[in-house]
JSON list of C-alpha atoms and ligand atoms in Angstrom, two decimals:
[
{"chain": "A", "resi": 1, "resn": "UNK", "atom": "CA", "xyz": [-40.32, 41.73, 24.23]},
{"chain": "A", "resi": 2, "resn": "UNK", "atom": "CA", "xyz": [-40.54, 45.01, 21.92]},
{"chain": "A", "resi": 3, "resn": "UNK", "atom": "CA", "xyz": [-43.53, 44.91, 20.19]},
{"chain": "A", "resi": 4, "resn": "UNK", "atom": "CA", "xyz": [-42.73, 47.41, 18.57]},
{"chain": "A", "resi": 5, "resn": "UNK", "atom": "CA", "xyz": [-40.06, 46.68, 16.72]},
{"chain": "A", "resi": 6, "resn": "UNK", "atom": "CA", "xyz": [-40.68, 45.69, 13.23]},
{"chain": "A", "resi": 7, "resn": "UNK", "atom": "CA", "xyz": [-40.82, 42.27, 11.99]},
{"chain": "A", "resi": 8, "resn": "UNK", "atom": "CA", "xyz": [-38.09, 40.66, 10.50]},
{"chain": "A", "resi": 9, "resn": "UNK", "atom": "CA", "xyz": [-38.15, 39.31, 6.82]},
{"chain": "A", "resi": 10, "resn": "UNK", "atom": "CA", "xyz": [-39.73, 35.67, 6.68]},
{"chain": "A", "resi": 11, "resn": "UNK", "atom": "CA", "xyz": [-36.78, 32.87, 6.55]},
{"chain": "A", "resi": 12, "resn": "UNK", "atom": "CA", "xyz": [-35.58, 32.60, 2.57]},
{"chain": "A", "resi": 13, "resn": "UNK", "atom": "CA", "xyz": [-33.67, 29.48, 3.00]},
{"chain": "A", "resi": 14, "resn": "UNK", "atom": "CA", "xyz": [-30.48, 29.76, 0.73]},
{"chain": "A", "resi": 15, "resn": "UNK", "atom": "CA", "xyz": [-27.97, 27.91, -1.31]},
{"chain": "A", "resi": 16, "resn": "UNK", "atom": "CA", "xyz": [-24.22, 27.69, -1.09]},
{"chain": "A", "resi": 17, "resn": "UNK", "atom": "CA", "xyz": [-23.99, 30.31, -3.29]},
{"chain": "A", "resi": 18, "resn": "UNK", "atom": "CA", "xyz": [-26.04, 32.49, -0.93]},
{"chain": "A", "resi": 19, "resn": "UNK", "atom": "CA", "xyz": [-28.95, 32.65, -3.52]},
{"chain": "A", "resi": 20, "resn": "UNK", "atom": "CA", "xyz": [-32.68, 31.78, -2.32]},
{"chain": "A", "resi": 21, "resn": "UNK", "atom": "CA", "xyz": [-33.04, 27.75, -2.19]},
{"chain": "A", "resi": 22, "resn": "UNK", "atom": "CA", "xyz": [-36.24, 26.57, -3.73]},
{"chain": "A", "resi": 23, "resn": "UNK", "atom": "CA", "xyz": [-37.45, 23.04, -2.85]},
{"chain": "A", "resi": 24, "resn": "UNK", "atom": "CA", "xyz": [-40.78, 23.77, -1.90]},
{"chain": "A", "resi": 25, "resn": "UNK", "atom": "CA", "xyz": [-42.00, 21.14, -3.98]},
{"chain": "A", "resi": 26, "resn": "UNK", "atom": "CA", "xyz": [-39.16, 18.85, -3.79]},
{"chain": "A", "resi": 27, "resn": "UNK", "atom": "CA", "xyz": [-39.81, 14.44, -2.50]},
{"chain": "A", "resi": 28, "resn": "UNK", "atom": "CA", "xyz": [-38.24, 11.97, -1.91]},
{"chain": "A", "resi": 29, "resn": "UNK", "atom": "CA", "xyz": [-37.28, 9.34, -4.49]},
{"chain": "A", "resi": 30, "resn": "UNK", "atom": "CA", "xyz": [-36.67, 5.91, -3.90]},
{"chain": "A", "resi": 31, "resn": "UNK", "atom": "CA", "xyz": [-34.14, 3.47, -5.55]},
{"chain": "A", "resi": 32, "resn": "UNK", "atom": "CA", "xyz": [-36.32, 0.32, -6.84]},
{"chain": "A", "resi": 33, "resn": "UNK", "atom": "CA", "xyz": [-33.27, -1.84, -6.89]},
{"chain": "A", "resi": 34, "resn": "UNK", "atom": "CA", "xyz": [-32.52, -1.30, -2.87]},
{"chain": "A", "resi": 35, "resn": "UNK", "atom": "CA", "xyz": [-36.19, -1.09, -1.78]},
{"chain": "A", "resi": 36, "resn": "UNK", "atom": "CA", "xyz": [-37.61, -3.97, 0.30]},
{"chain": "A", "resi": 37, "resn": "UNK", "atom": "CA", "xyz": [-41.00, -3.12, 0.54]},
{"chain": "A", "resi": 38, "resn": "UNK", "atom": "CA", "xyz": [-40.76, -2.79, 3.97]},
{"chain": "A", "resi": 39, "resn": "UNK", "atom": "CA", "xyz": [-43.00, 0.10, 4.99]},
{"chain": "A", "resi": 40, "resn": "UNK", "atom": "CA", "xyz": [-41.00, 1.98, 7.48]},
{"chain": "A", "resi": 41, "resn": "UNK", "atom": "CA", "xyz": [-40.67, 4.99, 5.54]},
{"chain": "A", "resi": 42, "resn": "UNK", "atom": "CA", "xyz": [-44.58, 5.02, 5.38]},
{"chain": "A", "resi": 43, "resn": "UNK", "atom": "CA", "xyz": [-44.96, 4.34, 8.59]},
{"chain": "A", "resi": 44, "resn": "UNK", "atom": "CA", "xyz": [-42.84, 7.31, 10.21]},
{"chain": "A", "resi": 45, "resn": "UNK", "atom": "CA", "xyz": [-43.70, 9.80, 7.72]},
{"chain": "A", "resi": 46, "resn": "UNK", "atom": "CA", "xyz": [-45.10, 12.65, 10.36]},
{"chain": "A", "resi": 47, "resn": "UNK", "atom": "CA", "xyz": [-47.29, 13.91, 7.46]},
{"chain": "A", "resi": 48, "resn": "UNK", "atom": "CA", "xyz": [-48.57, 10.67, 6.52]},
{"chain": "A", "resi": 49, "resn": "UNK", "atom": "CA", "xyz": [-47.45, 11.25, 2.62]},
{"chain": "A", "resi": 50, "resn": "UNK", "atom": "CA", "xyz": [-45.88, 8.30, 1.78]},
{"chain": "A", "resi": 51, "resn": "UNK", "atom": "CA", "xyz": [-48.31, 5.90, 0.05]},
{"chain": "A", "resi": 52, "resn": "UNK", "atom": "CA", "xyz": [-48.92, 2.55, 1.92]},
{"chain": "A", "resi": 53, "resn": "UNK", "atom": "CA", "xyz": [-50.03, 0.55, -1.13]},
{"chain": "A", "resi": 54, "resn": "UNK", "atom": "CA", "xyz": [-46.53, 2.22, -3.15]},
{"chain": "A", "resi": 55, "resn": "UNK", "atom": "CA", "xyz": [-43.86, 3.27, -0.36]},
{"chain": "A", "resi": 56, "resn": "UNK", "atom": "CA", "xyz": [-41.98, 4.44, -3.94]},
{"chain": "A", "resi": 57, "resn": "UNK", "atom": "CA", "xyz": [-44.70, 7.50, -4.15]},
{"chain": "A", "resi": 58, "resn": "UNK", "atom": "CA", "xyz": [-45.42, 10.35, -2.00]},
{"chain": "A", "resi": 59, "resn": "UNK", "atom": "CA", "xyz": [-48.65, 11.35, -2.34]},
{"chain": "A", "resi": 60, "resn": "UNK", "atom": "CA", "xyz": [-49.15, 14.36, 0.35]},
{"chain": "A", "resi": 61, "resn": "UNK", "atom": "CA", "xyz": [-46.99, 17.30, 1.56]},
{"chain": "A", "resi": 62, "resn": "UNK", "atom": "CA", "xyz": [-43.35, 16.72, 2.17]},
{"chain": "A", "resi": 63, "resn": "UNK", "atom": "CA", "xyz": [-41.52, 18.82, 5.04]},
{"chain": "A", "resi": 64, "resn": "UNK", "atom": "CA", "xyz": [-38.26, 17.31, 4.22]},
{"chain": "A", "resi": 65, "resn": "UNK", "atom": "CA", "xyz": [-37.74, 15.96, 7.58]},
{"chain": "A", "resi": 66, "resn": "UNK", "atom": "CA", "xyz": [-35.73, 13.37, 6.45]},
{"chain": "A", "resi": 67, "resn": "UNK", "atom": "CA", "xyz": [-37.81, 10.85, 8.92]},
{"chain": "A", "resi": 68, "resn": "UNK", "atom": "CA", "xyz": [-38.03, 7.84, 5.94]},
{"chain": "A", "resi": 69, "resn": "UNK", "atom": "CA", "xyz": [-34.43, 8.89, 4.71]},
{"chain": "A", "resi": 70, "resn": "UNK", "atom": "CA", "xyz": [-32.81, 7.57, 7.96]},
{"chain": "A", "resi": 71, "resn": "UNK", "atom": "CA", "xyz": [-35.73, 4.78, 9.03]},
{"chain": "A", "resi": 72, "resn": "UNK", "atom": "CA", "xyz": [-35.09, 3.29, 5.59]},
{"chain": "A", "resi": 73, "resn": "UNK", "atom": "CA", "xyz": [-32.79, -0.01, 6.72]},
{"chain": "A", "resi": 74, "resn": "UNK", "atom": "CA", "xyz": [-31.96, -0.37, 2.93]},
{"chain": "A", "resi": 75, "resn": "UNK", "atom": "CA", "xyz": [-30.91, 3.31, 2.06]},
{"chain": "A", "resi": 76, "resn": "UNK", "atom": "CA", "xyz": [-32.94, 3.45, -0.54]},
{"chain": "A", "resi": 77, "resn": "UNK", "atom": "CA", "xyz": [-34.48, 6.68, -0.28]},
{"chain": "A", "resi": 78, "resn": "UNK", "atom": "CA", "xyz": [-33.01, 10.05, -1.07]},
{"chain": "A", "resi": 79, "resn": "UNK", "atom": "CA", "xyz": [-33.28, 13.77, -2.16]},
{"chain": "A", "resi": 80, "resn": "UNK", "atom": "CA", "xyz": [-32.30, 14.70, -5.72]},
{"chain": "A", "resi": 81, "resn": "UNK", "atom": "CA", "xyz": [-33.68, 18.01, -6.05]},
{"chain": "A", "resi": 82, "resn": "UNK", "atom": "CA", "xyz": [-30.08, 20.83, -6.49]},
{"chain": "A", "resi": 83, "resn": "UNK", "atom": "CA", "xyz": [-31.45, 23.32, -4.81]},
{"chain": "A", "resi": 84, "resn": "UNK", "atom": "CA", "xyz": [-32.64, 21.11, -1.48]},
{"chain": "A", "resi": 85, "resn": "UNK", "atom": "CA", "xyz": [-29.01, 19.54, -1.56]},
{"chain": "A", "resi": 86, "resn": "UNK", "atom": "CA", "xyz": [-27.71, 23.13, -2.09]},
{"chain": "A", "resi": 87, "resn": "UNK", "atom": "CA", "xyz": [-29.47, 24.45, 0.92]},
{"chain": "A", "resi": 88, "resn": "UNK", "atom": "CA", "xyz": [-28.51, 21.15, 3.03]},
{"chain": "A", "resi": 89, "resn": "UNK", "atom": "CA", "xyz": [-24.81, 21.74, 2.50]},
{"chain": "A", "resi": 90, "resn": "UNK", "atom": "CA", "xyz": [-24.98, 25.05, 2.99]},
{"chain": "A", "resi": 91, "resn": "UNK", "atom": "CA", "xyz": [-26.01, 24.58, 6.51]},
{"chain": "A", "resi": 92, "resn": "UNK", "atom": "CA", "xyz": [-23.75, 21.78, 6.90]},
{"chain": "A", "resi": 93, "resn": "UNK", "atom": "CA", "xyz": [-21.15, 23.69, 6.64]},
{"chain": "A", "resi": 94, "resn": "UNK", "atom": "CA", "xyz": [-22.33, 26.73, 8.66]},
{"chain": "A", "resi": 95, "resn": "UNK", "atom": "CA", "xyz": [-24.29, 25.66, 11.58]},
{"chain": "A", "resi": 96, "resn": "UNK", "atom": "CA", "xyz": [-22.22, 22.58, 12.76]},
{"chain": "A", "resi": 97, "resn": "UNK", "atom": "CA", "xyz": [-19.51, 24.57, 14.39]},
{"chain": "A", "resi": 98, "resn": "UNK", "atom": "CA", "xyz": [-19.89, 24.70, 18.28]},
{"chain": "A", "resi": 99, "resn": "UNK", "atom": "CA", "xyz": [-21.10, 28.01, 19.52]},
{"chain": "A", "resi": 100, "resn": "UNK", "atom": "CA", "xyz": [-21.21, 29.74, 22.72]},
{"chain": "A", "resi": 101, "resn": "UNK", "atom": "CA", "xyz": [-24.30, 30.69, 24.29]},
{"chain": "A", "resi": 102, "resn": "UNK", "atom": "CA", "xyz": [-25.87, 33.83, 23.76]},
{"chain": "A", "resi": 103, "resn": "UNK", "atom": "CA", "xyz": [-27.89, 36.15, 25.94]},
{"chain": "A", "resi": 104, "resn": "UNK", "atom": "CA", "xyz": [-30.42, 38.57, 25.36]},
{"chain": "A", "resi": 105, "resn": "UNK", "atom": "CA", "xyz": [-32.20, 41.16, 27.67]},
{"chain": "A", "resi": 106, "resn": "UNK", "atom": "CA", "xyz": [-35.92, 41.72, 26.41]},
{"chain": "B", "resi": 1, "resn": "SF4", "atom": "S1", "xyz": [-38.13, 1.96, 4.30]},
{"chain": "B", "resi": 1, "resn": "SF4", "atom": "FE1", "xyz": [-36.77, 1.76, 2.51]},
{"chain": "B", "resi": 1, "resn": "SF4", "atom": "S2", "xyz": [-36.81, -0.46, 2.05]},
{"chain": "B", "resi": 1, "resn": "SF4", "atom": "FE2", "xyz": [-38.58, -0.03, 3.36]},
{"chain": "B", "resi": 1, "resn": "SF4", "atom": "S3", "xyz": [-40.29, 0.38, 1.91]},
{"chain": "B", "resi": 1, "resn": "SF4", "atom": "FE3", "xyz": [-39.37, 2.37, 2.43]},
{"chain": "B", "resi": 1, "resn": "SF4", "atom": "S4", "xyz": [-37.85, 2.74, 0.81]},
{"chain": "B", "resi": 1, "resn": "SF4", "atom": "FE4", "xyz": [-38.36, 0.54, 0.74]},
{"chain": "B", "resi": 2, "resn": "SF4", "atom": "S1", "xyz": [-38.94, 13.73, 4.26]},
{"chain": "B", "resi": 2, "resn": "SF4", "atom": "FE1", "xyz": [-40.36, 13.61, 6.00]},
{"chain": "B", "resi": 2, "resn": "SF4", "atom": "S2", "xyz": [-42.26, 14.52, 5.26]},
{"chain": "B", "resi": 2, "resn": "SF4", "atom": "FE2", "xyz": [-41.03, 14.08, 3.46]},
{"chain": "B", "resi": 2, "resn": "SF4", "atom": "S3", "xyz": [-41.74, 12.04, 2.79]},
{"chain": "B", "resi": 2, "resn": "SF4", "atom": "FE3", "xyz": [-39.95, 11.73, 4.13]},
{"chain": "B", "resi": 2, "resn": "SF4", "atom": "S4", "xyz": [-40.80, 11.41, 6.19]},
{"chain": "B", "resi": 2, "resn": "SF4", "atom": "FE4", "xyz": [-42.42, 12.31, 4.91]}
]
């Protein structure tokens, strides 16, 4: 490795538009009318921020690591925030494609 390179810019997650995404902040909401009250999104929440006494509210940090979006049997929860679903589709539609293996010497 060549330390002494400079460091790189840190990641600045963008939109479709190529313009910085900003969801730092942004949850999960949950649709009352689906939810069960089952408690799986609670319980495999890796951060531990959905609450157990409200599964509608999440009370700590959220990495949006979509972990209660697909436990949720009911589909109930989802993302609302534009820029999150901005950034989402943006990599949709450029990191799916199939690419060859790449090899570096260091
Ligand atoms: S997993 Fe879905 S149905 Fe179960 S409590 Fe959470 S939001 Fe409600
Ligand atoms: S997206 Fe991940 S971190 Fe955020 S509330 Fe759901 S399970 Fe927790």
């Amino acid at each position: 490795m060549d330390r002494t390179r400079p460091a790189g810019p840190y990641y600045t997650p963008l939109k479709e538009d190529g313009t910085p995404a900003r969801f730092l902040k942004a949850k999960p909401l949950t649709d009352g009318a689906r939810c069960a009250g089952c408690g799986l999104c609670s319980a495999v929440c890796p951060m531990g921020s959905i609450s157990r006494s409200d599964f509608t509210q999440v009370t700590g940090v959220c990495i949006k690591c979509q972990a209660c979006i697909r436990a949720c049997p009911a589909g109930a929860k989802y993302f609302d925030d534009p820029d999150f679903l901005s950034h989402v589709t943006m990599l949709e539609r450029t990191c799916t494609a199939r690419k060859d293996n790449l090899f570096l010497e260091v």
